[in-house]
XYZ file of C-alpha atoms in Angstrom:
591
model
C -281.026 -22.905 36.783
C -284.171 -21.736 36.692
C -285.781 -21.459 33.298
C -286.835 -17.367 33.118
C -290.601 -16.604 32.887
C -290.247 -14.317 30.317
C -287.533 -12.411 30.021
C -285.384 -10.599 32.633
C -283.727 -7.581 33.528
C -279.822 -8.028 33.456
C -278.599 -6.982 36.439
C -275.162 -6.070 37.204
C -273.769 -8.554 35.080
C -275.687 -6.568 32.116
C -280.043 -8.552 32.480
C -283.961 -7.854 34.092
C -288.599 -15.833 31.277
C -290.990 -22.662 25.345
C -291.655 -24.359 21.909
C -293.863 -27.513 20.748
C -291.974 -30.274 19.878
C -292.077 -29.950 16.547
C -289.533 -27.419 16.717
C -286.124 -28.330 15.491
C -283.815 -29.162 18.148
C -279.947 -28.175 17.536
C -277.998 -31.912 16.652
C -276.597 -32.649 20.344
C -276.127 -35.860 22.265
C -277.321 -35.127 26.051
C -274.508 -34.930 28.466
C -273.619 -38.000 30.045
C -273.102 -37.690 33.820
C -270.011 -39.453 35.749
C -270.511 -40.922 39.033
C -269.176 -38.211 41.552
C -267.785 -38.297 44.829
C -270.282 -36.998 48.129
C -268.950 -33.778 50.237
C -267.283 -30.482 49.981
C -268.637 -27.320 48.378
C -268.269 -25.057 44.971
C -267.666 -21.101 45.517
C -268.332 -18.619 43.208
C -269.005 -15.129 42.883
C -271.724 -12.638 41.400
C -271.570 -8.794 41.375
C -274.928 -8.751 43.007
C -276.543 -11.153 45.830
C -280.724 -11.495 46.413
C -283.290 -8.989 47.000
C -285.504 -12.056 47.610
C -285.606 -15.795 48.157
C -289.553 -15.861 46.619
C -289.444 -17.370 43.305
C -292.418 -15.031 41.922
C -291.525 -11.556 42.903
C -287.737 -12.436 41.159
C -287.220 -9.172 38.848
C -283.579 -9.450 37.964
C -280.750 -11.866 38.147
C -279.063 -11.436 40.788
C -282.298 -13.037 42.977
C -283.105 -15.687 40.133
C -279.606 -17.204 39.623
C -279.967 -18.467 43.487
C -283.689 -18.609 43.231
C -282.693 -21.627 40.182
C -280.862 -23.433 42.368
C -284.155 -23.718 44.910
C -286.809 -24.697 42.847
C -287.860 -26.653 39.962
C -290.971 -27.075 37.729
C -292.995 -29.929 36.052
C -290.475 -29.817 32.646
C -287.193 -28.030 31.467
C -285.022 -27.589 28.385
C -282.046 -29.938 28.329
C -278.896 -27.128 27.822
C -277.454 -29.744 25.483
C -280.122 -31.183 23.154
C -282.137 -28.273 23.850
C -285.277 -30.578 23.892
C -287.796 -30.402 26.746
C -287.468 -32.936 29.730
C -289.601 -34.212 32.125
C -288.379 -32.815 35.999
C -291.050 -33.139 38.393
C -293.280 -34.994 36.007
C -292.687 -38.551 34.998
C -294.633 -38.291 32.070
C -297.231 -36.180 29.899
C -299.304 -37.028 27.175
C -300.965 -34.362 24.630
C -304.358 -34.708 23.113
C -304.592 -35.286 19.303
C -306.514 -31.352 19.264
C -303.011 -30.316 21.192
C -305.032 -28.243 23.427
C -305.247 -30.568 26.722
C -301.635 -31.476 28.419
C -302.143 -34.655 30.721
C -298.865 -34.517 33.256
C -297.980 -37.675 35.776
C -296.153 -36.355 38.783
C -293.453 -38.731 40.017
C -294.196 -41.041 42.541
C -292.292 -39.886 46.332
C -291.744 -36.452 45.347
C -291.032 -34.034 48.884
C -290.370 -30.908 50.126
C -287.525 -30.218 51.615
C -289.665 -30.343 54.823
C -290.193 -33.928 54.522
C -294.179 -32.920 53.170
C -295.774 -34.776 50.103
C -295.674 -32.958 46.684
C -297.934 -33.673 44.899
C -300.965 -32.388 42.185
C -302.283 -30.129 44.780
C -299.007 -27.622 44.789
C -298.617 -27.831 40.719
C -302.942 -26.530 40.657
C -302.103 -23.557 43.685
C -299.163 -22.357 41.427
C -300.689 -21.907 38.280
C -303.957 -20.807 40.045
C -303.025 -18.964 43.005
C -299.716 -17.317 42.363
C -298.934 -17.374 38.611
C -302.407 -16.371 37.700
C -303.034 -14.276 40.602
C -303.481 -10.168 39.686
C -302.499 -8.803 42.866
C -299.170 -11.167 42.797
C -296.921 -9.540 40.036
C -295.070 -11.798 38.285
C -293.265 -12.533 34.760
C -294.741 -15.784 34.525
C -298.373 -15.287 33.373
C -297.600 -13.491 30.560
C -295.986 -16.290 28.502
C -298.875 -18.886 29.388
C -301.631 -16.282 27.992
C -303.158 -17.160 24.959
C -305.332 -14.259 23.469
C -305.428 -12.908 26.904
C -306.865 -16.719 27.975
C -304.979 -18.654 30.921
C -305.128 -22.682 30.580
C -307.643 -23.888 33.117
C -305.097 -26.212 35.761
C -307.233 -29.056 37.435
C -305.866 -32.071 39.677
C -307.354 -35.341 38.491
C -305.968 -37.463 40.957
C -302.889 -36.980 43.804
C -300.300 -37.166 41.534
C -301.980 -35.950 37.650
C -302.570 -32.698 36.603
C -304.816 -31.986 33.367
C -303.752 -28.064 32.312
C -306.369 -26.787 29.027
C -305.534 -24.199 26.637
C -308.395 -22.062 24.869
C -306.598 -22.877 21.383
C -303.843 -24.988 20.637
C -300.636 -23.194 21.846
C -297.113 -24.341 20.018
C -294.625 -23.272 22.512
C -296.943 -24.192 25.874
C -295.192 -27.707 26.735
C -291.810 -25.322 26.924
C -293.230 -22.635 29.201
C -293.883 -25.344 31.982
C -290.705 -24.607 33.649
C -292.460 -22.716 36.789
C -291.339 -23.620 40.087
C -293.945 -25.375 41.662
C -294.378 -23.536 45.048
C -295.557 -25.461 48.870
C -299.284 -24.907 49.257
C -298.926 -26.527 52.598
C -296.964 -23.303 53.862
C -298.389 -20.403 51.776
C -301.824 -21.396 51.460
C -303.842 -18.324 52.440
C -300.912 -15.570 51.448
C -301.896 -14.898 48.207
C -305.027 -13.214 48.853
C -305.310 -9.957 49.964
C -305.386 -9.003 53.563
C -305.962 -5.755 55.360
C -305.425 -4.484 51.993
C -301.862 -5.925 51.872
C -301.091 -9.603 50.244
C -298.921 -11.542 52.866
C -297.384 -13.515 49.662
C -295.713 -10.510 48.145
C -293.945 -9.561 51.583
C -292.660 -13.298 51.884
C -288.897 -14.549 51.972
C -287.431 -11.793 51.381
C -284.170 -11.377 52.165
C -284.499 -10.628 56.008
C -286.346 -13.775 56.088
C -285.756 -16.867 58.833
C -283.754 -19.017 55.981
C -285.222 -21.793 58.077
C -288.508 -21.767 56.612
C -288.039 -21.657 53.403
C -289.610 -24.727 51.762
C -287.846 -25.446 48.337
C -288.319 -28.388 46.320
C -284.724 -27.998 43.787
C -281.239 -29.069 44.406
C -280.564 -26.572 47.154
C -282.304 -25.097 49.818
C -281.060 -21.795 51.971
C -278.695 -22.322 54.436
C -277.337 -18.406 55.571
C -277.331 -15.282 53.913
C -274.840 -12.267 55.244
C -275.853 -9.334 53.173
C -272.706 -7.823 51.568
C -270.883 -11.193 51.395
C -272.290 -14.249 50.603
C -275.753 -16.984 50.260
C -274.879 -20.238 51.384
C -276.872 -22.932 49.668
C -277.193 -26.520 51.058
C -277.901 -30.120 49.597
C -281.504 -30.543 49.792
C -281.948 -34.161 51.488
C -285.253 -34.815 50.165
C -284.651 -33.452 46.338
C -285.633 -36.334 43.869
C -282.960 -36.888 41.735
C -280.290 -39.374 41.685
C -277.494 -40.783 39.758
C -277.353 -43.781 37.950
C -276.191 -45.326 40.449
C -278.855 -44.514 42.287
C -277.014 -42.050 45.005
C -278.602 -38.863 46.254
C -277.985 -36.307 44.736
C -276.452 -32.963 45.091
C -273.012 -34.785 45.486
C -271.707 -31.203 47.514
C -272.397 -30.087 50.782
C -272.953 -26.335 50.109
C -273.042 -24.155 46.893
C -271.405 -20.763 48.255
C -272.525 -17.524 45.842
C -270.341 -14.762 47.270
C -270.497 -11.307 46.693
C -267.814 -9.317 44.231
C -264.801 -7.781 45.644
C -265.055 -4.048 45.596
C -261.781 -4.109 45.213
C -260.832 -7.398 43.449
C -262.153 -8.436 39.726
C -264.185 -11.898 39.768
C -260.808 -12.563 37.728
C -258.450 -11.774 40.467
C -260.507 -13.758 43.306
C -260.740 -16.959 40.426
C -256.586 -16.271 40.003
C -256.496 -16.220 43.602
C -258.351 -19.383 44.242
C -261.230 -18.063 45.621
C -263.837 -18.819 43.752
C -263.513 -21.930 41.424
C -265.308 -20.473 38.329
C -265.842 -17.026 36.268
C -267.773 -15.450 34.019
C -264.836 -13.850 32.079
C -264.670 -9.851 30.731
C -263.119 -9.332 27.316
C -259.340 -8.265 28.632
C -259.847 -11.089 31.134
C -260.159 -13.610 28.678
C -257.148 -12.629 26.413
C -255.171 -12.179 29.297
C -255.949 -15.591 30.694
C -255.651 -16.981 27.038
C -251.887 -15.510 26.893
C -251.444 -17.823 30.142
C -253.264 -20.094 31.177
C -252.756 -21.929 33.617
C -252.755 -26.187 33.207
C -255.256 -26.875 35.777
C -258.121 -24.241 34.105
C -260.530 -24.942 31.507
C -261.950 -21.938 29.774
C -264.559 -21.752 27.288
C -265.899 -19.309 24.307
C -270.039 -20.603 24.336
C -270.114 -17.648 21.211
C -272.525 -14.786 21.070
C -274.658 -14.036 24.351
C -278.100 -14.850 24.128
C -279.319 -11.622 25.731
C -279.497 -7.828 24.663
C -278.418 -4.868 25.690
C -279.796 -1.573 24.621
C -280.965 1.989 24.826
C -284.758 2.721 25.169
C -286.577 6.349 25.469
C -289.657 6.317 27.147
C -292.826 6.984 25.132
C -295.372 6.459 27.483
C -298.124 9.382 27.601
C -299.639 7.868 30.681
C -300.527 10.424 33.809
C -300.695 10.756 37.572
C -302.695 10.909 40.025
C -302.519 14.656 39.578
C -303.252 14.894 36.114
C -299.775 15.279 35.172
C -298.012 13.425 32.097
C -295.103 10.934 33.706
C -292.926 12.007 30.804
C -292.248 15.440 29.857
C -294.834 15.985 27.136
C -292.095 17.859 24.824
C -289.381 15.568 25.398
C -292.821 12.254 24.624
C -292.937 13.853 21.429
C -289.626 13.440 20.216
C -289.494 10.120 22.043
C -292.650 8.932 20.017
C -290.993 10.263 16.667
C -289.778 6.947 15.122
C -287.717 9.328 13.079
C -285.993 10.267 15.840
C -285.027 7.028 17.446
C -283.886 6.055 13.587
C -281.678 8.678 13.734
C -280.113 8.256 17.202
C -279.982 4.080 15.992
C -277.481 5.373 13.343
C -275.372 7.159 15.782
C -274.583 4.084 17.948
C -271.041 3.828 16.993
C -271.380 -0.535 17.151
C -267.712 -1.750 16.348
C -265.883 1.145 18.257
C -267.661 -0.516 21.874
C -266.550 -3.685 20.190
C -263.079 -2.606 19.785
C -262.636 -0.519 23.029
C -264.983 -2.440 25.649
C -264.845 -5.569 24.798
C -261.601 -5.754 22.861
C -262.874 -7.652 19.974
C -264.316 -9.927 22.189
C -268.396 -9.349 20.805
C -270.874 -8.768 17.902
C -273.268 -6.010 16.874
C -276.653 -6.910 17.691
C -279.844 -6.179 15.518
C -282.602 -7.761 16.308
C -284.635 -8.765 19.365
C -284.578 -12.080 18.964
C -280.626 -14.127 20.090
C -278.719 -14.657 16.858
C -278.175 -18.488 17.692
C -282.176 -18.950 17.941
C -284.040 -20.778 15.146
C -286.314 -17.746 14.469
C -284.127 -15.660 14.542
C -284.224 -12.903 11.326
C -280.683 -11.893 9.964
C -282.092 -9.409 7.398
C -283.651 -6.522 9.675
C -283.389 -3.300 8.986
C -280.203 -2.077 10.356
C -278.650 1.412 11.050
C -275.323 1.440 10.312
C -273.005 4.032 12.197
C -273.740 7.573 10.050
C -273.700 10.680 11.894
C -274.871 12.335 8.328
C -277.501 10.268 7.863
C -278.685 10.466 11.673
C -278.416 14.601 11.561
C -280.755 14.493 8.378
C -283.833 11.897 9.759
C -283.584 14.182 12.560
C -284.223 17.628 9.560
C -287.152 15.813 8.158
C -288.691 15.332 11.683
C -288.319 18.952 12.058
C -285.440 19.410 14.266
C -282.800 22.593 13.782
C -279.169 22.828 14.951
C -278.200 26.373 16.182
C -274.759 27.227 17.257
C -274.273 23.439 17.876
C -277.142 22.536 19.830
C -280.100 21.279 18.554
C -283.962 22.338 18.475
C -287.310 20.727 18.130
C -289.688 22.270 15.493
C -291.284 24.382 18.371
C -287.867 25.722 19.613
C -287.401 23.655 22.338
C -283.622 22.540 23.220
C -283.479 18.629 22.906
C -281.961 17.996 26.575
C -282.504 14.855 28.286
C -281.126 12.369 31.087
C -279.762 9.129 30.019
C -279.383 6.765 32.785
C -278.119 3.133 33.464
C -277.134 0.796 36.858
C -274.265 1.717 39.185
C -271.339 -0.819 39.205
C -271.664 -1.344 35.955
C -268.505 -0.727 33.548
C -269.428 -1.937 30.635
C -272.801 -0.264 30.665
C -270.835 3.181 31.620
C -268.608 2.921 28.765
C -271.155 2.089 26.408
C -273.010 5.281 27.729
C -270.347 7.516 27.666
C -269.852 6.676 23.937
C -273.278 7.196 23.267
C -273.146 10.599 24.939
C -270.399 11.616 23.108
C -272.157 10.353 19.156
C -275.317 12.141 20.450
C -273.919 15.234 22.031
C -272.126 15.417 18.209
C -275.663 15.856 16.843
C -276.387 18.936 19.418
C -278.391 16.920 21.991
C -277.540 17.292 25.405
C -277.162 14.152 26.918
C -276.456 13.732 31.041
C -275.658 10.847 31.895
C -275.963 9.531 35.326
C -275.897 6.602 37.087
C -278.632 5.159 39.392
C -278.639 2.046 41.883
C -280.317 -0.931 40.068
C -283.390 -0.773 42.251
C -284.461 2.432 41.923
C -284.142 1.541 37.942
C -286.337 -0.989 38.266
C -288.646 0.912 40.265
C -288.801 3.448 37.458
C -289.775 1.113 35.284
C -292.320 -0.479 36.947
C -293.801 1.856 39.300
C -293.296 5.185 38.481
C -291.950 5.367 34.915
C -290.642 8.782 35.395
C -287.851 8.200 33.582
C -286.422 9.142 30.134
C -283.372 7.454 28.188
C -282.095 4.625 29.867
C -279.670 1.702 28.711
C -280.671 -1.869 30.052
C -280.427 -5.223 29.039
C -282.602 -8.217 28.827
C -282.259 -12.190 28.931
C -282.826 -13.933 26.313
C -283.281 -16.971 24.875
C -281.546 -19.489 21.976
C -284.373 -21.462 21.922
C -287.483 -20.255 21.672
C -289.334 -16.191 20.321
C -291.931 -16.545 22.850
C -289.421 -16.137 25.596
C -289.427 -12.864 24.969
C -293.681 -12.438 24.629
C -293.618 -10.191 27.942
C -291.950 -7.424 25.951
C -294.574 -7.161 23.172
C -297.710 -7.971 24.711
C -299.526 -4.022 25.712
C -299.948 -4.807 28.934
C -296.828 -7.067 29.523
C -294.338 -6.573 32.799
C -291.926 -5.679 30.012
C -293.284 -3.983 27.623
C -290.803 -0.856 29.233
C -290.878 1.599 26.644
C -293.938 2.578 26.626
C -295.808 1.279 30.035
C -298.947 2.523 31.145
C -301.735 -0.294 29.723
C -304.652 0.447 31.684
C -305.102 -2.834 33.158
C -302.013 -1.517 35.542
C -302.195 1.745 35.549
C -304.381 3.349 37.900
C -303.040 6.193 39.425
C -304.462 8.469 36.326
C -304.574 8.023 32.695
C -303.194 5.039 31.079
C -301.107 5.577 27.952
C -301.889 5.743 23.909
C -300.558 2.518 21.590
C -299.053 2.835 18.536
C -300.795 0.607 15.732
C -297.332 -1.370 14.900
C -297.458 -2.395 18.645
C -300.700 -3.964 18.721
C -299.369 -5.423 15.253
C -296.473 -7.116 16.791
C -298.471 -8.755 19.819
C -300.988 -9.803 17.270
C -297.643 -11.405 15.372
C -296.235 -13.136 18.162
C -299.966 -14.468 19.601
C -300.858 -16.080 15.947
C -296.787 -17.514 15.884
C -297.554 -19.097 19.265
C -300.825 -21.132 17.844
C -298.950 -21.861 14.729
C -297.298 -25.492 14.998
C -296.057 -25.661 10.982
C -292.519 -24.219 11.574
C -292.098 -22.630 8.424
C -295.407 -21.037 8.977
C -294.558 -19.961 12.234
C -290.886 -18.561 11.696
C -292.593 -16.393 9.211
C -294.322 -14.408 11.481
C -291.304 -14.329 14.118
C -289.891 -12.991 10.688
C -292.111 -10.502 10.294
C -292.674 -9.129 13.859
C -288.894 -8.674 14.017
C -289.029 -6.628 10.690
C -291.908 -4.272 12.216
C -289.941 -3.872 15.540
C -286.598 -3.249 13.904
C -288.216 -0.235 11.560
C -289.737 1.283 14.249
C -286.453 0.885 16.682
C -288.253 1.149 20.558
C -285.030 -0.386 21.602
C -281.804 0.642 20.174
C -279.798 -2.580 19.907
C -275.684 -2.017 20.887
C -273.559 -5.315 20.620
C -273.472 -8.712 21.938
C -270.413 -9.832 24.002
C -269.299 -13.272 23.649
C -270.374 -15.881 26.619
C -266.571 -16.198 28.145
C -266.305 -18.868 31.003
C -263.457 -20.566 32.899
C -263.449 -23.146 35.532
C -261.261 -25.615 37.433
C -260.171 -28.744 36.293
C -261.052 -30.609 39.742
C -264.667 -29.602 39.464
C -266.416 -32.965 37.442
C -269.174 -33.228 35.475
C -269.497 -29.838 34.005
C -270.967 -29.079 30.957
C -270.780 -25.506 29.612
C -273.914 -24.825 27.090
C -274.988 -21.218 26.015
C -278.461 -22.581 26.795
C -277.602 -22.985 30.256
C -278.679 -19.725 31.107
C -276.523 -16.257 31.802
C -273.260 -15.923 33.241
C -272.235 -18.553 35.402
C -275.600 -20.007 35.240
C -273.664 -21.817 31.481
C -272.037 -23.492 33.580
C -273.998 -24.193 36.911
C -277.082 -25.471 35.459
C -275.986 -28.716 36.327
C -274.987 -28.206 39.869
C -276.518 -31.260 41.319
C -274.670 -33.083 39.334
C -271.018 -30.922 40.311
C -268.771 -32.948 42.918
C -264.846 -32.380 43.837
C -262.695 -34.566 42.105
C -259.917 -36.500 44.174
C -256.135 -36.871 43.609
């Protein structure tokens, strides 16, 4: 899979992506591969297929769980041992001042075109695309340190030397990037005509053909509506012990959900060989299962999902605030988002969506990670106590409805993604706690893009319940979210380094606090030292509640028994992804 460069939306499935070594890993052994057995394919299914094949304009899952399969970077995290592993580098070495990273590519590395790769693609990446303003992309973000990018240089055709302005403790984690060709996209990423070829590239209308990829898989046919076909790679690096090529399959297959089916019913049915399970799924299954089916509980998702209000102040082109200026100022009331964090009512979506099958969530950080803070300030389902924070910031209830201090009904529009049922029932709870307090809630349900849009282009939106990845791992992961000018700092966009179509919007002190927090965590390499501020920016963003946490379904998976060498790891990534991360590894086992 491929590791996220800070984190991601969560697409249908719920999501919209890095540690020194010093970290504590979890106690694991690494899994040990089997020799497997060349040909035939895996099929599986995901409720949304890609909006593009280009590894750097990925926004959302549905594009980066194929996108994983393509491309690889100089390191990863093992899913098992959790410690960082050398992929298209052989080797690295750190100077004793831990600011210069010395990386030796692997000798015979290609493209799946047959061209070299070598230092040369690893120095365009960093410099040309990652680091590129007019290319946007999640991945710069977590490499910044105090707004610095490391300086990449090639010493020779197969080292790289990458500098950081001050030692950085997560950087050798971060490294995951896909390496992209320079020999084919040398001269996109520049702009043309006012227009950068590079961010119109391999889309999803693109010829499949010439798309150069240097991961397990590489694109073989794409029939919007049904299904990518992924191939074996013939000049991908890796092999077994044996020393075979590897992927062992012909063809990964990622088809699109049945309207009309459940993943569930096409896995019962044998059409796909693995599943991401729901909550009545799973005790359904458990009540039967079948002999040939292995299914797994990983434990608490890694991700988050959440409602946010938006409280940017930023203005158009025209002068005119994105956000109603009435309904900014009750959005940029923490007293107000305290009160509608107590009237999340946590344990009944436990109990009616998911059956049991989840835990509240609290914090911002994944509950398995090592920094993560148990003892945030919570807000425990209380209508009372939500109806009086929402008296002492001024607001009145007549005949049932409430008022802002200024007479103004408190009315607003509370959206989420289509195809989405979990996310729909969570709503509709919401709206029912919230309408109980004399706000108006409508609900309504948009297409995922246009979401996304909203969020990044226009922000003219309001309330809106989304989820992110996360990460078990690592707090930086999720750096994107709290840096001011960060692709996902969502609630309250508008830095002016992006915004230029009119005023850029105001910063509240704690937010500036928090970046600060997570930029002197990521130069801190004592662990106790550096959990302590993870610690404490959790603390500051759980008082002042920008994102109202919901609940954390547990990672469900099942799979075939004739599918070998898999290896289901929470760390693996989301979904499926827990149990694909392996996949060049995945053969068919014969009778």
């Amino acid at each position: 899979m491929l590791k996220q460069t800070g984190v991601r939306l969560r697409s249908n499935a719920l999501r919209w992506l890095l540690c020194a070594p010093l970290l504590l890993s979890l106690p694991a052994q690494a899994f040990e591969h089997q020799i497997g057995v060349r040909g035939g394919k895996r099929v599986v299914a995901n409720r949304g297929l890609p909006n593009t094949f280009n590894a750097y304009l990925s926004f959302e899952t549905a594009s980066s769980d194929v996108i994983g399969k393509m491309y690889v970077g100089l390191v990863a995290t093992d899913p098992i041992t959790t410690d960082v592993h050398p992929v298209l580098a052989a080797s690295w070495h750190i100077s004793p001042d831990r600011r210069t990273y010395t990386f030796k590519l692997r000798e015979g590395l290609k493209w799946s075109d047959g061209q070299p790769l070598t230092a040369e693609d690893v120095v365009f990446t960093y410099r040309e695309i990652i680091n590129n303003p007019d290319i946007p992309n999640n991945a710069r973000d977590s490499l910044l340190v105090e707004d610095s990018f490391p300086d990449v240089n090639q010493k020779d055709r197969l080292t790289v030397v990458i500098t950081t302005a001050k030692p950085f403790a997560p950087f050798l984690r971060t490294l995951h990037h896909p390496i992209m060709p320079k020999h084919i996209l040398q001269g996109t990423t520049r702009p043309k005509a006012g227009e950068v070829p590079f961010n119109a590239m391999w889309d999803r209308n693109a010829d499949l053909s010439k798309i150069v990829v240097n991961g397990p898989w590489r694109p073989k046919s794409y029939t919007p509506g049904r299904e990518v076909v992924l191939e074996r790679n013939p000049h991908f690096f890796r092999t077994d012990k044996a020393g075979n090529a590897l992927p062992y399959l012909d063809e990964f297959v990622i088809k699109a959900s049945d309207r009309n089916r459940s993943n569930w019913e096409l896995f019962e049915a044998g059409e796909i060989d693995a599943v991401s399970l729901q909550s009545e799924d799973y005790a359904e299954l458990m009540q039967r299962k079948p002999e040939d089916v292995q299914v797994k509980n990983l434990g608490s998702d890694t991700g988050t999902l959440f409602v946010m209000f938006n409280m940017s102040t930023a203005t158009d082109e025209a002068g005119q605030q994105v956000v109603d200026p009435i309904k900014s100022r009750w959005f940029r009331n923490v007293k107000f988002r305290q009160a509608l964090a107590h009237a999340i009512n946590k344990e009944r979506m436990i109990a009616e969506i998911y059956r049991g099958q989840a835990t509240p969530q609290y914090s911002h950080v994944s509950q398995q990670n090592p920094f993560y803070n148990a003892n945030v300030s919570r807000y425990p389902y209380d209508l009372k106590q939500a109806a009086r924070l929402l008296t002492e910031a001024g607001f009145r209830r007549r005949e049932g409805r409430l008022f802002d201090d200024q007479g103004h009904l408190v009315e607003f529009n509370l959206v989420t993604n289509q195809g989405n049922r979990l996310r729909d029932q969570a709503c509709q709870i919401l709206s029912e706690d919230w309408q109980a307090l004399g706000i108006t809630v409508n609900y309504i349900q948009i297409p995922f893009n246009h979401m996304v849009h909203q969020l990044d282009q226009t922000l003219d939106w309001e309330a809106m319940m989304v989820g992110l990845t996360g990460s078990a791992v690592d707090a930086h992961n999720g750096i994107n979210c709290w840096r001011l000018d960060g692709r996902m700092h969502m609630f309250n966009m508008g830095h002016p380094s992006r915004w230029t179509y009119g005023k850029p919007t105001r910063f509240e002190p704690w937010e500036q606090e928090v970046q600060d927090l997570y930029e002197q965590a990521a130069q801190e390499f004592d662990p106790v030292r550096r959990k302590a501020l993870y610690f404490k920016a959790q603390e500051v963003v759980a008082a002042h509640v920008p994102m109202l946490y919901t609940v954390n379904p547990y990672s469900l998976v099942a799979y075939r028994e004739y599918l070998g060498n898999i290896a289901p790891s929470i760390h693996g990534g989301f979904g499926l992804n827990q149990i694909n991360w392996n996949s060049e590894y995945h053969y068919i086992i014969k009778e």
